[in-house]
PDB file of C-alpha atoms in Angstrom:
ATOM      1  CA  TYR A   1      26.194  22.300 -51.831  1.00 89.00           C
ATOM      2  CA  GLY A   2      24.234  22.517 -48.503  1.00 93.00           C
ATOM      3  CA  CYS A   3      23.559  20.950 -45.212  1.00 96.00           C
ATOM      4  CA  LYS A   4      20.682  19.257 -43.423  1.00 96.00           C
ATOM      5  CA  ILE A   5      20.058  19.105 -39.646  1.00 96.00           C
ATOM      6  CA  THR A   6      17.600  16.348 -39.199  1.00 93.00           C
ATOM      7  CA  PRO A   7      15.880  15.134 -35.973  1.00 92.00           C
ATOM      8  CA  ARG A   8      16.075  11.366 -35.257  1.00 94.00           C
ATOM      9  CA  GLN A   9      12.993   9.326 -35.818  1.00 92.00           C
ATOM     10  CA  THR A  10      12.794   7.952 -32.215  1.00 93.00           C
ATOM     11  CA  ALA A  11      13.148  11.457 -30.848  1.00 93.00           C
ATOM     12  CA  LEU A  12      10.329  12.679 -33.091  1.00 92.00           C
ATOM     13  CA  VAL A  13       7.989   9.799 -31.682  1.00 92.00           C
ATOM     14  CA  ALA A  14       9.133  10.873 -28.163  1.00 93.00           C
ATOM     15  CA  THR A  15       8.459  14.582 -28.985  1.00 88.00           C
ATOM     16  CA  GLN A  16       4.951  13.750 -30.278  1.00 87.00           C
ATOM     17  CA  GLU A  17       4.142  12.106 -27.000  1.00 90.00           C
ATOM     18  CA  PHE A  18       5.490  15.010 -25.008  1.00 90.00           C
ATOM     19  CA  LEU A  19       3.519  17.560 -26.980  1.00 84.00           C
ATOM     20  CA  ALA A  20       0.271  15.376 -26.586  1.00 84.00           C
ATOM     21  CA  THR A  21       0.670  14.930 -22.752  1.00 89.00           C
ATOM     22  CA  SER A  22       2.812  17.747 -21.295  1.00 87.00           C
ATOM     23  CA  ARG A  23       1.239  20.267 -18.929  1.00 87.00           C
ATOM     24  CA  LEU A  24       4.320  22.294 -18.670  1.00 84.00           C
ATOM     25  CA  ARG A  25       4.300  26.007 -19.835  1.00 83.00           C
ATOM     26  CA  GLY A  26       6.855  28.624 -20.698  1.00 79.00           C
ATOM     27  CA  ARG A  27      10.623  28.033 -20.213  1.00 81.00           C
ATOM     28  CA  PRO A  28      10.195  24.585 -18.582  1.00 88.00           C
ATOM     29  CA  TRP A  29       8.240  23.481 -21.535  1.00 83.00           C
ATOM     30  CA  ARG A  30      10.838  24.795 -24.101  1.00 80.00           C
ATOM     31  CA  GLU A  31      13.617  23.104 -22.118  1.00 86.00           C
ATOM     32  CA  GLN A  32      11.803  19.718 -21.870  1.00 90.00           C
ATOM     33  CA  LEU A  33      10.902  19.936 -25.587  1.00 86.00           C
ATOM     34  CA  ARG A  34      14.552  20.550 -26.447  1.00 86.00           C
ATOM     35  CA  ASN A  35      15.627  17.621 -24.270  1.00 92.00           C
ATOM     36  CA  THR A  36      13.094  15.381 -25.721  1.00 93.00           C
ATOM     37  CA  LEU A  37      14.034  16.217 -29.333  1.00 91.00           C
ATOM     38  CA  GLY A  38      17.601  15.497 -28.315  1.00 92.00           C
ATOM     39  CA  PRO A  39      20.737  15.480 -30.609  1.00 95.00           C
ATOM     40  CA  GLN A  40      20.159  15.707 -34.355  1.00 95.00           C
ATOM     41  CA  ASP A  41      22.059  14.373 -37.284  1.00 97.00           C
ATOM     42  CA  ILE A  42      23.949  16.818 -39.428  1.00 97.00           C
ATOM     43  CA  GLU A  43      24.867  16.103 -43.058  1.00 97.00           C
ATOM     44  CA  VAL A  44      27.019  18.355 -45.282  1.00 97.00           C
ATOM     45  CA  PHE A  45      26.750  17.659 -49.022  1.00 95.00           C
ATOM     46  CA  GLY A  46      28.623  19.030 -52.064  1.00 93.00           C
ATOM     47  CA  ILE A  47      31.455  20.425 -50.038  1.00 92.00           C
ATOM     48  CA  ASP A  48      33.966  19.030 -47.492  1.00 96.00           C
ATOM     49  CA  PRO A  49      32.311  19.519 -44.056  1.00 96.00           C
ATOM     50  CA  ARG A  50      35.801  20.202 -42.609  1.00 96.00           C
ATOM     51  CA  THR A  51      36.387  23.349 -44.438  1.00 96.00           C
ATOM     52  CA  HIS A  52      35.414  26.875 -43.300  1.00 96.00           C
ATOM     53  CA  ALA A  53      32.743  26.925 -45.851  1.00 95.00           C
ATOM     54  CA  GLY A  54      31.200  23.686 -44.638  1.00 96.00           C
ATOM     55  CA  ARG A  55      31.223  25.114 -41.004  1.00 97.00           C
ATOM     56  CA  VAL A  56      29.597  28.270 -42.263  1.00 97.00           C
ATOM     57  CA  LEU A  57      26.718  26.340 -43.810  1.00 97.00           C
ATOM     58  CA  VAL A  58      26.178  24.341 -40.603  1.00 97.00           C
ATOM     59  CA  GLU A  59      26.402  27.211 -38.239  1.00 97.00           C
ATOM     60  CA  ALA A  60      24.183  29.540 -40.238  1.00 98.00           C
ATOM     61  CA  ASP A  61      21.485  26.808 -40.501  1.00 97.00           C
ATOM     62  CA  TYR A  62      21.744  25.966 -36.747  1.00 96.00           C
ATOM     63  CA  ARG A  63      21.617  29.592 -35.586  1.00 97.00           C
ATOM     64  CA  MET A  64      18.534  30.303 -37.874  1.00 97.00           C
ATOM     65  CA  LYS A  65      16.730  27.330 -36.395  1.00 95.00           C
ATOM     66  CA  LEU A  66      17.548  28.399 -32.839  1.00 93.00           C
ATOM     67  CA  VAL A  67      16.122  31.900 -33.597  1.00 96.00           C
ATOM     68  CA  GLY A  68      13.134  30.182 -35.223  1.00 94.00           C
ATOM     69  CA  MET A  69      12.358  28.282 -32.167  1.00 89.00           C
ATOM     70  CA  GLY A  70      13.098  31.173 -29.900  1.00 88.00           C
ATOM     71  CA  LEU A  71      15.984  29.610 -28.325  1.00 87.00           C
ATOM     72  CA  GLU A  72      18.370  32.348 -29.520  1.00 92.00           C
ATOM     73  CA  LYS A  73      17.562  36.166 -29.461  1.00 93.00           C
ATOM     74  CA  SER A  74      15.967  37.526 -32.635  1.00 95.00           C
ATOM     75  CA  ILE A  75      14.942  40.976 -33.514  1.00 96.00           C
ATOM     76  CA  PRO A  76      11.465  42.480 -32.923  1.00 96.00           C
ATOM     77  CA  GLU A  77      10.660  42.256 -36.693  1.00 97.00           C
ATOM     78  CA  VAL A  78      11.106  38.394 -36.658  1.00 97.00           C
ATOM     79  CA  PRO A  79       9.266  36.625 -33.820  1.00 96.00           C
ATOM     80  CA  SER A  80       9.935  32.950 -33.352  1.00 93.00           C
ATOM     81  CA  TYR A  81       7.670  30.200 -34.414  1.00 91.00           C
ATOM     82  CA  LEU A  82       6.585  29.602 -30.886  1.00 84.00           C
ATOM     83  CA  GLU A  83       5.728  33.507 -30.426  1.00 89.00           C
ATOM     84  CA  ARG A  84       3.569  33.157 -33.452  1.00 90.00           C
ATOM     85  CA  LEU A  85       1.560  30.109 -32.295  1.00 82.00           C
ATOM     86  CA  GLN A  86      -2.014  30.825 -31.166  1.00 68.00           C
ATOM     87  CA  VAL A  87      -2.361  28.317 -28.391  1.00 58.00           C
ATOM     88  CA  THR A  88      -5.398  28.935 -26.218  1.00 53.00           C
ATOM     89  CA  PRO A  89      -6.801  26.896 -23.219  1.00 55.00           C
ATOM     90  CA  ASP A  90      -9.467  25.465 -25.614  1.00 56.00           C
ATOM     91  CA  SER A  91      -6.973  24.453 -28.287  1.00 53.00           C
ATOM     92  CA  GLN A  92      -5.406  21.021 -28.937  1.00 56.00           C
ATOM     93  CA  GLY A  93      -1.881  22.371 -27.983  1.00 56.00           C
ATOM     94  CA  VAL A  94       1.035  22.767 -30.244  1.00 57.00           C
ATOM     95  CA  PRO A  95       0.661  21.688 -33.793  1.00 60.00           C
ATOM     96  CA  MET A  96       2.134  18.264 -34.473  1.00 56.00           C
ATOM     97  CA  ASP A  97       3.809  19.216 -37.655  1.00 72.00           C
ATOM     98  CA  VAL A  98       7.525  19.071 -38.233  1.00 85.00           C
ATOM     99  CA  VAL A  99       8.823  22.412 -38.939  1.00 90.00           C
ATOM    100  CA  ARG A 100      11.453  22.704 -41.751  1.00 94.00           C
ATOM    101  CA  TRP A 101      13.316  25.873 -42.752  1.00 96.00           C
ATOM    102  CA  TRP A 102      16.302  26.082 -44.960  1.00 96.00           C
ATOM    103  CA  PHE A 103      18.371  28.704 -46.724  1.00 96.00           C
ATOM    104  CA  THR A 104      18.611  29.094 -50.555  1.00 93.00           C
ATOM    105  CA  MET A 105      20.041  31.503 -52.894  1.00 89.00           C
ATOM    106  CA  ASP A 106      17.665  34.403 -53.907  1.00 88.00           C
ATOM    107  CA  TYR A 107      19.005  36.360 -56.914  1.00 82.00           C
ATOM    108  CA  ASP A 108      16.497  37.820 -59.590  1.00 79.00           C
ATOM    109  CA  ASP A 109      19.225  38.220 -62.131  1.00 80.00           C
ATOM    110  CA  ILE A 110      22.851  37.192 -62.489  1.00 78.00           C
ATOM    111  CA  VAL A 111      24.592  38.907 -65.227  1.00 84.00           C
ATOM    112  CA  ALA A 112      28.091  38.363 -66.310  1.00 85.00           C
ATOM    113  CA  ASP A 113      30.342  40.078 -68.887  1.00 90.00           C
ATOM    114  CA  GLN A 114      31.310  38.175 -72.013  1.00 93.00           C
ATOM    115  CA  ASP A 115      34.475  36.856 -70.416  1.00 93.00           C
ATOM    116  CA  ARG A 116      32.688  35.703 -67.224  1.00 86.00           C
ATOM    117  CA  GLU A 117      35.054  37.837 -65.155  1.00 86.00           C
ATOM    118  CA  VAL A 118      32.628  40.463 -63.772  1.00 85.00           C
ATOM    119  CA  PHE A 119      29.224  39.631 -62.259  1.00 78.00           C
ATOM    120  CA  SER A 120      26.278  41.615 -61.173  1.00 80.00           C
ATOM    121  CA  PHE A 121      23.648  40.216 -58.717  1.00 78.00           C
ATOM    122  CA  GLY A 122      20.051  41.524 -58.541  1.00 77.00           C
ATOM    123  CA  GLY A 123      18.105  40.584 -55.394  1.00 75.00           C
ATOM    124  CA  THR A 124      18.545  39.948 -51.679  1.00 78.00           C
ATOM    125  CA  GLY A 125      20.957  37.005 -52.097  1.00 85.00           C
ATOM    126  CA  VAL A 126      19.563  34.739 -49.444  1.00 93.00           C
ATOM    127  CA  LYS A 127      16.016  33.571 -48.497  1.00 94.00           C
ATOM    128  CA  VAL A 128      14.502  31.063 -46.147  1.00 97.00           C
ATOM    129  CA  LEU A 129      12.221  28.502 -47.365  1.00 97.00           C
ATOM    130  CA  SER A 130       9.862  26.415 -45.330  1.00 97.00           C
ATOM    131  CA  GLU A 131       7.638  23.346 -45.094  1.00 96.00           C
ATOM    132  CA  ASN A 132       5.235  21.880 -42.678  1.00 94.00           C
ATOM    133  CA  GLU A 133       5.793  18.101 -42.776  1.00 93.00           C
ATOM    134  CA  LEU A 134       3.519  15.633 -41.037  1.00 90.00           C
ATOM    135  CA  LEU A 135       4.557  12.658 -38.762  1.00 87.00           C
ATOM    136  CA  ASP A 136       3.069   9.290 -38.700  1.00 87.00           C
ATOM    137  CA  ARG A 137       2.976   7.271 -35.464  1.00 85.00           C
ATOM    138  CA  MET A 138       6.186   5.727 -36.216  1.00 87.00           C
ATOM    139  CA  GLY A 139       7.969   9.151 -36.501  1.00 86.00           C
ATOM    140  CA  ASN A 140       8.265   8.958 -40.280  1.00 89.00           C
ATOM    141  CA  ARG A 141       8.176  12.371 -41.939  1.00 91.00           C
ATOM    142  CA  ILE A 142       5.713  13.011 -44.662  1.00 93.00           C
ATOM    143  CA  HIS A 143       6.466  15.793 -47.042  1.00 93.00           C
ATOM    144  CA  THR A 144       3.567  18.046 -47.790  1.00 94.00           C
ATOM    145  CA  GLY A 145       5.308  20.516 -50.171  1.00 95.00           C
ATOM    146  CA  LYS A 146       3.407  23.266 -48.324  1.00 96.00           C
ATOM    147  CA  SER A 147       4.152  25.792 -45.764  1.00 95.00           C
ATOM    148  CA  LYS A 148       1.594  27.750 -43.687  1.00 93.00           C
ATOM    149  CA  GLY A 149       1.007  29.794 -40.720  1.00 93.00           C
ATOM    150  CA  PRO A 150       3.808  30.337 -38.285  1.00 94.00           C
ATOM    151  CA  THR A 151       6.243  28.283 -40.315  1.00 94.00           C
ATOM    152  CA  ALA A 152       5.688  30.340 -43.471  1.00 96.00           C
ATOM    153  CA  GLY A 153       5.578  33.599 -41.444  1.00 97.00           C
ATOM    154  CA  PHE A 154       8.927  33.005 -39.872  1.00 97.00           C
ATOM    155  CA  ALA A 155      10.584  32.177 -43.196  1.00 97.00           C
ATOM    156  CA  ARG A 156       9.046  35.216 -44.888  1.00 97.00           C
ATOM    157  CA  ASP A 157      10.039  37.650 -41.943  1.00 98.00           C
ATOM    158  CA  PHE A 158      13.613  36.054 -41.766  1.00 97.00           C
ATOM    159  CA  THR A 159      14.093  36.656 -45.402  1.00 96.00           C
ATOM    160  CA  ARG A 160      12.617  40.152 -45.406  1.00 96.00           C
ATOM    161  CA  HIS A 161      14.909  41.131 -42.467  1.00 96.00           C
ATOM    162  CA  PHE A 162      18.059  39.197 -43.433  1.00 96.00           C
ATOM    163  CA  GLU A 163      20.266  42.132 -43.596  1.00 94.00           C
ATOM    164  CA  LYS A 164      19.307  43.363 -40.119  1.00 96.00           C
ATOM    165  CA  LEU A 165      19.710  39.865 -38.656  1.00 96.00           C
ATOM    166  CA  SER A 166      23.163  39.749 -40.258  1.00 95.00           C
ATOM    167  CA  GLY A 167      24.096  42.801 -38.246  1.00 94.00           C
ATOM    168  CA  HIS A 168      23.422  40.741 -35.101  1.00 94.00           C
ATOM    169  CA  TYR A 169      24.652  37.328 -36.326  1.00 95.00           C
ATOM    170  CA  PRO A 170      27.543  37.856 -38.724  1.00 96.00           C
ATOM    171  CA  ILE A 171      27.494  34.140 -39.806  1.00 97.00           C
ATOM    172  CA  TYR A 172      24.463  35.086 -41.982  1.00 97.00           C
ATOM    173  CA  GLN A 173      26.551  37.607 -43.940  1.00 95.00           C
ATOM    174  CA  GLU A 174      29.242  34.866 -44.214  1.00 96.00           C
ATOM    175  CA  LEU A 175      26.604  32.602 -45.734  1.00 96.00           C
ATOM    176  CA  LYS A 176      25.570  35.148 -48.303  1.00 93.00           C
ATOM    177  CA  ASN A 177      29.118  35.657 -49.191  1.00 91.00           C
ATOM    178  CA  LEU A 178      29.478  31.895 -49.610  1.00 91.00           C
ATOM    179  CA  LEU A 179      26.465  31.647 -51.946  1.00 87.00           C
ATOM    180  CA  VAL A 180      27.857  34.469 -54.062  1.00 80.00           C
ATOM    181  CA  LEU A 181      31.086  32.578 -54.404  1.00 79.00           C
ATOM    182  CA  GLY A 182      29.233  29.516 -55.385  1.00 72.00           C
ATOM    183  CA  VAL A 183      27.730  31.334 -58.316  1.00 62.00           C
ATOM    184  CA  GLY A 184      31.121  31.792 -59.736  1.00 56.00           C
ATOM    185  CA  VAL A 185      31.605  27.971 -59.655  1.00 49.00           C
ATOM    186  CA  TRP A 186      28.645  27.325 -61.999  1.00 46.00           C
TER     187      TRP A 186
END
């Protein structure tokens, strides 16, 4: 089970144009970027989206992406994607990739007793994966299967400091608990 929060194709085209032409900086730039990207489509799969578990999946993903883009407060150990960008007056501006981040389970070992009643989990439980997608002129997303630079750095640091972030955002701990419960279903 899981969820997707997906930007709309027409909004991606408009965002490309905004990034290529905008002279705004700082907060006005972030606000205009957010407005240009607009509403996004949410899909929950493998579980009823009306359940508490479905809502946890969506809220945890949504909050992680807000932290990633610097629209919600993080912790010093996990700077946002935008804070990681090296944009200089001579550079071409903000990279035109589509940044993708998503949660996945992260257990090294799952050991059960013979009756499958008692489980032991080795590992952190949750990690964030990432990908830098490309866009064509029509706003179609092109999967690269690769993650680099600020995109990969955010995913790595979010995973590394997941427990501390969970102290600030309890929804992340709820997500971890949900993933642990999901193991028992297998």
